[in-house]
GROMACS .gro file of N, CA and C in nm:
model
  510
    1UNK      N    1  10.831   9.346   7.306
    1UNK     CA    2  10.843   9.489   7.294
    1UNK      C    3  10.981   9.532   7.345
    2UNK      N    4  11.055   9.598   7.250
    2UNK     CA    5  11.115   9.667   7.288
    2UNK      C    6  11.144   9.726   7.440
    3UNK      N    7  11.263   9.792   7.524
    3UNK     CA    8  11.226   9.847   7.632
    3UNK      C    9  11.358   9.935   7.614
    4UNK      N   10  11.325  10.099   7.613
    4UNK     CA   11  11.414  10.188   7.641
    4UNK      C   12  11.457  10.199   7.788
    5UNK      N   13  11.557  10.201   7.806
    5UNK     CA   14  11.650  10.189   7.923
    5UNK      C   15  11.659  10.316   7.984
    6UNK      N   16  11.613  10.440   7.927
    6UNK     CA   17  11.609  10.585   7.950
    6UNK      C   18  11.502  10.584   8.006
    7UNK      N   19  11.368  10.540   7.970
    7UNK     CA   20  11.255  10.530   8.037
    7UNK      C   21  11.279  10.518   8.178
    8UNK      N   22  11.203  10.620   8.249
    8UNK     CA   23  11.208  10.568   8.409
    8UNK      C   24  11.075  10.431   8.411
    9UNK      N   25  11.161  10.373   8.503
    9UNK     CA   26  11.078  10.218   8.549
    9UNK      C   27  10.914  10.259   8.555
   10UNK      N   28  10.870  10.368   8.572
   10UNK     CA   29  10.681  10.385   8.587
   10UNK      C   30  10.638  10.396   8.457
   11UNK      N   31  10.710  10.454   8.368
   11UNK     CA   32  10.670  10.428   8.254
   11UNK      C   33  10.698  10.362   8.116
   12UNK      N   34  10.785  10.219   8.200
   12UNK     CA   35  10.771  10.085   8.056
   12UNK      C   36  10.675  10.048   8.124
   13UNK      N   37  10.631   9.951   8.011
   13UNK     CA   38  10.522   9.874   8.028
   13UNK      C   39  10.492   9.762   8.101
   14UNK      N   40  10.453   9.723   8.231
   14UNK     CA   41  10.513   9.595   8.277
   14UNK      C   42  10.455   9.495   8.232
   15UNK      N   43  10.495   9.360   8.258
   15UNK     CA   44  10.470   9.261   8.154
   15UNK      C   45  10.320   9.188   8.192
   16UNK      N   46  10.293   9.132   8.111
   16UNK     CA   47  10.098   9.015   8.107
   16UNK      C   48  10.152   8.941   8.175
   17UNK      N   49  10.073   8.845   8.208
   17UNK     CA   50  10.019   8.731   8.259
   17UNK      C   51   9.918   8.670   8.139
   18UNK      N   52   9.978   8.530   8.100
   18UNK     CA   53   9.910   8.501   8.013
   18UNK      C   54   9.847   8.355   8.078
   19UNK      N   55   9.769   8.276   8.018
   19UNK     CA   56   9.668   8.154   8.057
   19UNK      C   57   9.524   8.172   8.011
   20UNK      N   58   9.418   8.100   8.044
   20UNK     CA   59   9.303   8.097   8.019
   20UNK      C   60   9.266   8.215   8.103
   21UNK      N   61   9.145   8.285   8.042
   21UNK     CA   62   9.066   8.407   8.105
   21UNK      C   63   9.029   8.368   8.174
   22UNK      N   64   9.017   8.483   8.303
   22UNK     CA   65   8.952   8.434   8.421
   22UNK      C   66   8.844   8.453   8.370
   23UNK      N   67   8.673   8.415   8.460
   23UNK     CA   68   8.546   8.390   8.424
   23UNK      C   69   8.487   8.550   8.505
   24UNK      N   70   8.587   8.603   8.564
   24UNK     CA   71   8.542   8.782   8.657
   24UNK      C   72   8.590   8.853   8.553
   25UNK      N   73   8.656   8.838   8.431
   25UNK     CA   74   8.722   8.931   8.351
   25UNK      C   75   8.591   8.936   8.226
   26UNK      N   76   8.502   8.823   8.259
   26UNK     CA   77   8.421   8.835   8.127
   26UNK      C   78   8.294   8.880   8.083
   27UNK      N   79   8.268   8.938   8.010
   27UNK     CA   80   8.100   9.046   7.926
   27UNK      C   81   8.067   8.931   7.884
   28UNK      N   82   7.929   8.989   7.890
   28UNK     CA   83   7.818   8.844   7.852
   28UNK      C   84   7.847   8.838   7.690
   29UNK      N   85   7.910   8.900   7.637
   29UNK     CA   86   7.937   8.882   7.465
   29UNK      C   87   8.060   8.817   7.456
   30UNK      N   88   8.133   8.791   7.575
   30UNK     CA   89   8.250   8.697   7.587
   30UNK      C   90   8.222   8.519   7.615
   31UNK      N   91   8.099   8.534   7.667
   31UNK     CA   92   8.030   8.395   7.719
   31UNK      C   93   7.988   8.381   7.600
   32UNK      N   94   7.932   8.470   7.502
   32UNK     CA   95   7.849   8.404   7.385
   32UNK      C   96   7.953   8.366   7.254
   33UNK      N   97   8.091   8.451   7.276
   33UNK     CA   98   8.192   8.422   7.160
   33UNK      C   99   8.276   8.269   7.202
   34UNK      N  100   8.287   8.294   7.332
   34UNK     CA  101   8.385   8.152   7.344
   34UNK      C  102   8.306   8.013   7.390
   35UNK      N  103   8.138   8.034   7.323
   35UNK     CA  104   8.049   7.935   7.307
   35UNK      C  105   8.001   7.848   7.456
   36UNK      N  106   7.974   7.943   7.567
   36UNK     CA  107   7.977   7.885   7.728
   36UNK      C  108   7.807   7.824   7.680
   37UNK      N  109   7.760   7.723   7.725
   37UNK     CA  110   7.631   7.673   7.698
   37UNK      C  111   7.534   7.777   7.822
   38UNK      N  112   7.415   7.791   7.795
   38UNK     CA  113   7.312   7.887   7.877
   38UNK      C  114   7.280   8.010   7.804
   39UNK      N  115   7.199   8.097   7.895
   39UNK     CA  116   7.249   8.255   7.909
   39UNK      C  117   7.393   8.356   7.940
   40UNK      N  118   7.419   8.422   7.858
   40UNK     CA  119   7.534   8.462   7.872
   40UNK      C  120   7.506   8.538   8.033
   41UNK      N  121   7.404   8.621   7.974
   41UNK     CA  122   7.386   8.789   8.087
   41UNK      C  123   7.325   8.681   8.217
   42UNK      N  124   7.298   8.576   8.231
   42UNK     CA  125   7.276   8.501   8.365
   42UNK      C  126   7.402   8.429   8.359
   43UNK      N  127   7.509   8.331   8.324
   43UNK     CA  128   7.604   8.358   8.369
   43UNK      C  129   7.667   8.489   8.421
   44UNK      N  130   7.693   8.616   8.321
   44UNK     CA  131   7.773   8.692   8.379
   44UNK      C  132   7.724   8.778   8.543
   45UNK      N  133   7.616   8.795   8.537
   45UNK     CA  134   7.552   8.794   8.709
   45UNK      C  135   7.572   8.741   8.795
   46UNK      N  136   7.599   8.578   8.745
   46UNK     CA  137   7.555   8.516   8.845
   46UNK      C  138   7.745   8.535   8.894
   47UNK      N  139   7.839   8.525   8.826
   47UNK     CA  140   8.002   8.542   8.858
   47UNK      C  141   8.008   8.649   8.896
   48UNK      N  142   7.928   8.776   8.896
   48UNK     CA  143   7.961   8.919   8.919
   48UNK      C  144   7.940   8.956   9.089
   49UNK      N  145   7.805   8.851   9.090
   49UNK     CA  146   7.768   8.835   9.251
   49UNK      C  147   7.798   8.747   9.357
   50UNK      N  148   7.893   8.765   9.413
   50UNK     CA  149   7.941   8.666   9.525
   50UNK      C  150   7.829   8.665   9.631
   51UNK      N  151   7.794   8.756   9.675
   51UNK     CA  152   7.651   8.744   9.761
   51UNK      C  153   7.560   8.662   9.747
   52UNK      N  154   7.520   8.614   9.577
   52UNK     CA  155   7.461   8.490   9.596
   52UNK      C  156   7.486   8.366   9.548
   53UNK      N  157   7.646   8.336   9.574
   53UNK     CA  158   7.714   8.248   9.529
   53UNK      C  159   7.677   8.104   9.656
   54UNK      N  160   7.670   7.994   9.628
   54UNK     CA  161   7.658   7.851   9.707
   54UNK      C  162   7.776   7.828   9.668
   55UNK      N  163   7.803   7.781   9.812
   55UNK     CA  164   7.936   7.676   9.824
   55UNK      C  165   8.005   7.711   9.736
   56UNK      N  166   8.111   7.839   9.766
   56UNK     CA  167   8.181   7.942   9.704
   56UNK      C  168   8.214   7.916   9.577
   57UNK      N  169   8.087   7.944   9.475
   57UNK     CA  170   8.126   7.906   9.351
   57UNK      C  171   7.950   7.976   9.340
   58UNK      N  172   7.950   8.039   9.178
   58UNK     CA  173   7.863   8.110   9.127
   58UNK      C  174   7.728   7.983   9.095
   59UNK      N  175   7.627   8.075   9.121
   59UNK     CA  176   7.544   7.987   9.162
   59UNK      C  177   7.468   7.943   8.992
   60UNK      N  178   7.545   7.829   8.877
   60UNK     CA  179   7.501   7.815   8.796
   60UNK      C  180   7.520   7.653   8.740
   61UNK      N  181   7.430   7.637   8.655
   61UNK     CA  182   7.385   7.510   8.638
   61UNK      C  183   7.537   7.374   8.614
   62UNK      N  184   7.507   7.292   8.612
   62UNK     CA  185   7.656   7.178   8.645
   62UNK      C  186   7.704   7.165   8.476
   63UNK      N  187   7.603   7.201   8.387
   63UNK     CA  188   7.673   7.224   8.221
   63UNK      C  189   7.726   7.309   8.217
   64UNK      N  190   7.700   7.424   8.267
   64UNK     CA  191   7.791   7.550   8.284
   64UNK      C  192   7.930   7.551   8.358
   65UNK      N  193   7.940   7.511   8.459
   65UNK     CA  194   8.033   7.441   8.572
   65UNK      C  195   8.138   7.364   8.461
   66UNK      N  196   8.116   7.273   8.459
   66UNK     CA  197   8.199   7.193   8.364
   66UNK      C  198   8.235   7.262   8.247
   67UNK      N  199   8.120   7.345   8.184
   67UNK     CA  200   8.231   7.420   8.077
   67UNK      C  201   8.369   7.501   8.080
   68UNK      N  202   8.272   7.588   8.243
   68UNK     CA  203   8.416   7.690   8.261
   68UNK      C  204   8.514   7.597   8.330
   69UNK      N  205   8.545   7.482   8.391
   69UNK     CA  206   8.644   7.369   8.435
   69UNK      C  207   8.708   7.364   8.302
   70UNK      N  208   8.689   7.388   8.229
   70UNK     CA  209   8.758   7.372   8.070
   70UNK      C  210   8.828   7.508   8.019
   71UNK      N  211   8.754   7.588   8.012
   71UNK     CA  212   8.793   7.723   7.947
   71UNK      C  213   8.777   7.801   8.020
   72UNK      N  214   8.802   7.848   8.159
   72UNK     CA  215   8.833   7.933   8.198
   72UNK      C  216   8.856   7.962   8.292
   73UNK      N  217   8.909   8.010   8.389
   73UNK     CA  218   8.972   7.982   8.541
   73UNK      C  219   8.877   8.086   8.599
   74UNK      N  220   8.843   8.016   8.749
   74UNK     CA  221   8.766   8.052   8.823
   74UNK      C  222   8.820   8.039   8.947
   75UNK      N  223   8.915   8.076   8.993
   75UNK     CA  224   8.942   8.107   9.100
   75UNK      C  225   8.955   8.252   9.165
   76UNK      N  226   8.908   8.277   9.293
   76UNK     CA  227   8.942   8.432   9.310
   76UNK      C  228   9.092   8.430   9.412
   77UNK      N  229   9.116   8.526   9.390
   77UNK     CA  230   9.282   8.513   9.480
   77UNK      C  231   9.250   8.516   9.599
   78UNK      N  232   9.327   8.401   9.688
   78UNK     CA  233   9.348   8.358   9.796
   78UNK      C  234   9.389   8.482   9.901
   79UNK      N  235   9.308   8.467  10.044
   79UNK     CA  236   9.339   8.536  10.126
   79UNK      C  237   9.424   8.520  10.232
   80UNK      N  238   9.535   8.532  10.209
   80UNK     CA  239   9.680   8.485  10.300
   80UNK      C  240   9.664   8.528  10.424
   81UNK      N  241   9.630   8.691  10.453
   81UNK     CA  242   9.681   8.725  10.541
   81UNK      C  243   9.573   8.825  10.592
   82UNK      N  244   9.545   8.845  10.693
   82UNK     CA  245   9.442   8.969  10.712
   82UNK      C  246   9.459   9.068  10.841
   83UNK      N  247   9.495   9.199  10.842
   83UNK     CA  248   9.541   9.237  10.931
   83UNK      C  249   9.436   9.401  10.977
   84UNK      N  250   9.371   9.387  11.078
   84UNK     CA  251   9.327   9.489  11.139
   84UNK      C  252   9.364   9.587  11.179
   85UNK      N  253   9.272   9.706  11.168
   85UNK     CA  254   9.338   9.822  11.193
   85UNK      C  255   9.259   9.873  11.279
   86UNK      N  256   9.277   9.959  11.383
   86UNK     CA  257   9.184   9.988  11.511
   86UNK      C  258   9.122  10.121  11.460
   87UNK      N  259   9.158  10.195  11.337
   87UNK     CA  260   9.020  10.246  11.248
   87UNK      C  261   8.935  10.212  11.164
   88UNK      N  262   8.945  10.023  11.230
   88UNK     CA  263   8.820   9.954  11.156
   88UNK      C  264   8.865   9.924  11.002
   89UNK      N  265   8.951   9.983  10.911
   89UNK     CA  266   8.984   9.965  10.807
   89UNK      C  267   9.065   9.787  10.832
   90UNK      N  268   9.061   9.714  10.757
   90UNK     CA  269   9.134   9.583  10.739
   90UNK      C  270   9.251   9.604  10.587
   91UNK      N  271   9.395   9.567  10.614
   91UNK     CA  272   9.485   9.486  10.524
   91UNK      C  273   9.493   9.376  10.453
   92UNK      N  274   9.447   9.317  10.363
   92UNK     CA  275   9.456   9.176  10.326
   92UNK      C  276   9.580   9.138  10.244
   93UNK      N  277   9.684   9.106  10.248
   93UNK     CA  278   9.737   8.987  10.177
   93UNK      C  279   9.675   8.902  10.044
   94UNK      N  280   9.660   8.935   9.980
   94UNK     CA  281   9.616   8.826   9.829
   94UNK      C  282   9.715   8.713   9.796
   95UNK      N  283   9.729   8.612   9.766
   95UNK     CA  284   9.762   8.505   9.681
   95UNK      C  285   9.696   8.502   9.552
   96UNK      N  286   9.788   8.536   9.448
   96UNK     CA  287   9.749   8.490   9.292
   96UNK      C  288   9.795   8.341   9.286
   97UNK      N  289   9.677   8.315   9.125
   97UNK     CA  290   9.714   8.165   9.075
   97UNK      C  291   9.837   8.145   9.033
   98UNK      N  292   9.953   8.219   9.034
   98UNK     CA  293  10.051   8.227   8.983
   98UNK      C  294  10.149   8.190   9.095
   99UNK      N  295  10.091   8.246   9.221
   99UNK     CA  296  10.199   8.245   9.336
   99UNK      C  297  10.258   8.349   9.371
  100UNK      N  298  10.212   8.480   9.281
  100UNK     CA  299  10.194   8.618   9.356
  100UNK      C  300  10.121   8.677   9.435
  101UNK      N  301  10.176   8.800   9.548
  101UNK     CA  302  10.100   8.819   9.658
  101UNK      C  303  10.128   8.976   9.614
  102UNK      N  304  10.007   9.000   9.651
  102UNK     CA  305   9.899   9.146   9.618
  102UNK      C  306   9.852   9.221   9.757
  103UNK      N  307   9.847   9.320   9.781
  103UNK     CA  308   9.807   9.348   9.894
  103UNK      C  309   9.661   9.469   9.852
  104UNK      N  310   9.561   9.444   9.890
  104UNK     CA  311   9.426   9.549   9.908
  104UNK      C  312   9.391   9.585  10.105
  105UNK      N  313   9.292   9.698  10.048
  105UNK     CA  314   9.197   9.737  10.178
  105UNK      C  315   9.072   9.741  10.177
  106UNK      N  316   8.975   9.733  10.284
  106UNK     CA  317   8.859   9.747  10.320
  106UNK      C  318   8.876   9.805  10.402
  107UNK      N  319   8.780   9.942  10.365
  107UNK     CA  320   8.767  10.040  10.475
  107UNK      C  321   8.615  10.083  10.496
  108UNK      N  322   8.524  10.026  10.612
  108UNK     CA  323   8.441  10.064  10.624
  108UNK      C  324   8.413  10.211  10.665
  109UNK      N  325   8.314  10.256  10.646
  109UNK     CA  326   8.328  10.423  10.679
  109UNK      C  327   8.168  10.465  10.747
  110UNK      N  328   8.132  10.557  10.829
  110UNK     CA  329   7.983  10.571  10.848
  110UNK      C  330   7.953  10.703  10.816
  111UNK      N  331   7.918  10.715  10.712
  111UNK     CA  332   7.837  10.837  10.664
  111UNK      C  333   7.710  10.856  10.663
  112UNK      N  334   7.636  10.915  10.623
  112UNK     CA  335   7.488  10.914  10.612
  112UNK      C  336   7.419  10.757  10.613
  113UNK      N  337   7.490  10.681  10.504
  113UNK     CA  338   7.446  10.574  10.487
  113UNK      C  339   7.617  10.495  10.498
  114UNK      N  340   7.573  10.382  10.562
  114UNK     CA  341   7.692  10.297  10.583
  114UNK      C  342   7.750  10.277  10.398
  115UNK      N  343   7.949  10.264  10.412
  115UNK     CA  344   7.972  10.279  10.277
  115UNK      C  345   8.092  10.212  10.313
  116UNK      N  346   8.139  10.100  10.212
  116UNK     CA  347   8.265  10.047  10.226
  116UNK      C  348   8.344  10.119  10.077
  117UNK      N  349   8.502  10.152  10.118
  117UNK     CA  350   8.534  10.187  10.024
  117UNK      C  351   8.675  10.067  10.027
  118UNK      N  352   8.708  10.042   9.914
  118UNK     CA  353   8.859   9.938   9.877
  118UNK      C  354   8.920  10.021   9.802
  119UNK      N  355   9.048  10.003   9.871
  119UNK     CA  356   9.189  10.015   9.805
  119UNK      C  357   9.233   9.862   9.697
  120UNK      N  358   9.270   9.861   9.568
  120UNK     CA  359   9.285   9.718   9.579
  120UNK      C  360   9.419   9.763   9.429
  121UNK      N  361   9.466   9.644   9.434
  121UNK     CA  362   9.599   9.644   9.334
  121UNK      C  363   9.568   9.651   9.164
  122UNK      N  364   9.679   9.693   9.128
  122UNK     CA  365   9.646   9.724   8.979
  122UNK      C  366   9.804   9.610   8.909
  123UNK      N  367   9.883   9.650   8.995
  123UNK     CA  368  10.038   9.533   8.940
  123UNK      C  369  10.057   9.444   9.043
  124UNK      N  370  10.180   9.364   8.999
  124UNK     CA  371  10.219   9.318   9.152
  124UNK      C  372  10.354   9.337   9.143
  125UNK      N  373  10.376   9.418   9.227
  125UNK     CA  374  10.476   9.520   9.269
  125UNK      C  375  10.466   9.645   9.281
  126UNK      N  376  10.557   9.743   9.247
  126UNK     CA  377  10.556   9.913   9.201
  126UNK      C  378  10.681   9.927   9.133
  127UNK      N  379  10.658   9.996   9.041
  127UNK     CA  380  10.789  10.048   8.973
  127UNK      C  381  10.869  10.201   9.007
  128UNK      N  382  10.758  10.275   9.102
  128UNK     CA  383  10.860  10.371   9.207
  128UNK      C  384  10.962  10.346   9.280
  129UNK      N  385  10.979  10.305   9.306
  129UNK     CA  386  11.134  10.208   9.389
  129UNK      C  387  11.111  10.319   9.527
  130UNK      N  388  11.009  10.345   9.588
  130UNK     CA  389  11.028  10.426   9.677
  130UNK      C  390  11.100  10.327   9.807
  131UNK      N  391  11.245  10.367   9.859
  131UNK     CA  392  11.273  10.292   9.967
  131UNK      C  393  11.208  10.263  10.122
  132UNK      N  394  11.116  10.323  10.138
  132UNK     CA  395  11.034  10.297  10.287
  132UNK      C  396  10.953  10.202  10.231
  133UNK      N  397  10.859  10.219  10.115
  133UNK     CA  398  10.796  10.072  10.145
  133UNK      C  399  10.825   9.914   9.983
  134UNK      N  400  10.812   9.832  10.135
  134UNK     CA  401  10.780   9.703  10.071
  134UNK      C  402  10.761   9.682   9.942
  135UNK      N  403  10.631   9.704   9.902
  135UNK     CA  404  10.594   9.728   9.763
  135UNK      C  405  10.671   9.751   9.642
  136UNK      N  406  10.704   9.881   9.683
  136UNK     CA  407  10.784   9.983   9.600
  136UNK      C  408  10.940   9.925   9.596
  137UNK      N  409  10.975   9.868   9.690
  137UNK     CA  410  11.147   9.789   9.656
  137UNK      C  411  11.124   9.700   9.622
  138UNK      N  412  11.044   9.612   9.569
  138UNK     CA  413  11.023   9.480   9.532
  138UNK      C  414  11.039   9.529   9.358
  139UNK      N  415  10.994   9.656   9.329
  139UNK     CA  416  11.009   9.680   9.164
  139UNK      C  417  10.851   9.612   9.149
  140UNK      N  418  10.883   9.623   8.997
  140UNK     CA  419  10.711   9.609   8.933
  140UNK      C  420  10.762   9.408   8.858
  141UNK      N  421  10.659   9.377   8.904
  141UNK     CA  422  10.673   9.241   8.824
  141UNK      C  423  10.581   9.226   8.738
  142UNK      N  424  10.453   9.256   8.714
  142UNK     CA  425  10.397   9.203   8.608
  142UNK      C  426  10.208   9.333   8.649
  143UNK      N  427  10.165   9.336   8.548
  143UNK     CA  428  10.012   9.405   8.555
  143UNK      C  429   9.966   9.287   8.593
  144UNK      N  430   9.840   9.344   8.683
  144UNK     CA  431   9.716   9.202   8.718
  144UNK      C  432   9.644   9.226   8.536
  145UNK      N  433   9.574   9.112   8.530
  145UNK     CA  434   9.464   9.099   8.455
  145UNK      C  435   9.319   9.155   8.500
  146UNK      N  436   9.199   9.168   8.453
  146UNK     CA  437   9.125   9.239   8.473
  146UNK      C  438   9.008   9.118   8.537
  147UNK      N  439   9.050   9.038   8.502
  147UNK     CA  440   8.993   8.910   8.623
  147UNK      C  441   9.055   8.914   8.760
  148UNK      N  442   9.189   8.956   8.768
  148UNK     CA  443   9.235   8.933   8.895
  148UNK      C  444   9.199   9.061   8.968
  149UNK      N  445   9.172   9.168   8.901
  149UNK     CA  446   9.153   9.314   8.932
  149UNK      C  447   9.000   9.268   9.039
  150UNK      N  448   8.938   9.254   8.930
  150UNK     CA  449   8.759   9.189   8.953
  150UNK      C  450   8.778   9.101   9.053
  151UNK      N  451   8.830   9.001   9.045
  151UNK     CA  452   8.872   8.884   9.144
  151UNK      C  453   8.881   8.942   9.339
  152UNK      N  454   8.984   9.031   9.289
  152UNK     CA  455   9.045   9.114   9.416
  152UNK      C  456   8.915   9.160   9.505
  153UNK      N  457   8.815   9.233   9.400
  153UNK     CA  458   8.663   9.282   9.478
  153UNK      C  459   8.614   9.212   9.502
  154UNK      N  460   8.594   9.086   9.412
  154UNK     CA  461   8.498   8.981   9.498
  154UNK      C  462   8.518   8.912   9.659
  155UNK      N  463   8.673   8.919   9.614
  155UNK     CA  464   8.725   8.840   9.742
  155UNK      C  465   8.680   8.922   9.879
  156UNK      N  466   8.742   9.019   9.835
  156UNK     CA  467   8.711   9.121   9.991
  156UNK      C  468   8.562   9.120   9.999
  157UNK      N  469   8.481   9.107   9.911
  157UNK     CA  470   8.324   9.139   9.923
  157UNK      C  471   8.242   9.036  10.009
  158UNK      N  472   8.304   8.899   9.944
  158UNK     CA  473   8.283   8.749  10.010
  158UNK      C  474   8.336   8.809  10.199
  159UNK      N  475   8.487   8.801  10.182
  159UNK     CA  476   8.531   8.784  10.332
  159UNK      C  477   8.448   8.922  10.456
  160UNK      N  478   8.435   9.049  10.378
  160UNK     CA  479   8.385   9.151  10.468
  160UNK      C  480   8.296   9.255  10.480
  161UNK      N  481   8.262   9.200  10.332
  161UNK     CA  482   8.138   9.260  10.305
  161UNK      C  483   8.127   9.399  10.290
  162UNK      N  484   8.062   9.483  10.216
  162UNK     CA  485   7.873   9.467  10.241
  162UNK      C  486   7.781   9.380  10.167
  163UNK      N  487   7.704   9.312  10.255
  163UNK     CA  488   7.641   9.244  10.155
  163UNK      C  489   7.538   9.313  10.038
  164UNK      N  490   7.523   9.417  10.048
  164UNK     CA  491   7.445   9.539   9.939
  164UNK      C  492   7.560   9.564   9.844
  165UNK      N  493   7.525   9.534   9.736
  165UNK     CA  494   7.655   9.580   9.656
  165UNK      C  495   7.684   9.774   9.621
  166UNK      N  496   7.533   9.820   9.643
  166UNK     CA  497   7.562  10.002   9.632
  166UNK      C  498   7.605  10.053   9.792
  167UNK      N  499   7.667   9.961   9.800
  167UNK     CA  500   7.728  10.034   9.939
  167UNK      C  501   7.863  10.031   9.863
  168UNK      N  502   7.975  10.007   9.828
  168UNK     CA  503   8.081   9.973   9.759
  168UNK      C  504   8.119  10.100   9.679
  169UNK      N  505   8.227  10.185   9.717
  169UNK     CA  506   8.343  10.268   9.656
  169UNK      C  507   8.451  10.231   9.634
  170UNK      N  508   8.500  10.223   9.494
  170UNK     CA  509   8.654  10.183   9.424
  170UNK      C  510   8.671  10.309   9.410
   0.00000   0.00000   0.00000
């Protein structure tokens, strides 16, 4: 694509990430097109729920396992770094499969009913160039994928929970 040079940096398009689909990016009509052996809608549950994942990996049969070892990446992004905040909210650091680092939040909150809400990344970078932060001078390098988007929630969900998934605000 093309890129007008007049465009301010927030609004070109920043670039894909291309490779095999992640297995958090996928609808059970995606399990049934790219031919995954089983149930689609019990695979896609069973990847959607880290809560009842064994031995950090979705809790599904070893034909299934071996398929997605083939076609489709299953990793969730790595947690580099984790930094506390004394309003209970946590910083995490992400590692992508790529070797990009992402930054999200978990912010627990007590309302009526206990409620975690996440901050979590959409690029990796910013294309505001705002000079105070980090982020924003690094420029925009590339959009996440919608596996790594998905990925990002699971991770924080695994490391801090709630283990109720209707406790959870994006």
């Amino acid at each position: 694509a093309m890129v007008d040079a007049a465009q301010p940096l927030w609004d070109r398009p920043a670039p894909e990430r291309v490779g095999r689909p992640s297995v958090f990016a996928l609808l059970p009509e995606d399990f049934t097109t790219l031919g995954a052996p089983g149930r689609a809608d019990h695979i896609f549950t069973q990847c959607q729920h880290p809560w009842a994942w064994v031995e950090d990996r979705p809790r599904v049969s070893r034909e299934i396992r071996d398929w997605m070892a083939l076609n489709v990446e299953t990793a969730l992004p790595e947690i580099l770094e984790r930094h506390a905040s004394e309003d209970g909210s946590t910083k995490l650091v992400l590692g992508l499969a790529d070797g990009e680092r992402i930054e999200a939040v978990h912010m627990p909150r007590e309302v009526r009913n206990p409620r975690v809400t996440l901050c979590i990344s959409s690029q990796v970078g910013c294309a505001m160039g705002c000079t105070f932060c980090a982020t924003g001078a690094m420029g925009i390098k590339r959009n996440l994928t919608a596996g790594e988007i998905v990925g990002q929630v699971l991770a924080l969900l695994r490391e801090l929970g709630p283990e109720k998934p209707h406790q959870i605000t994006l």
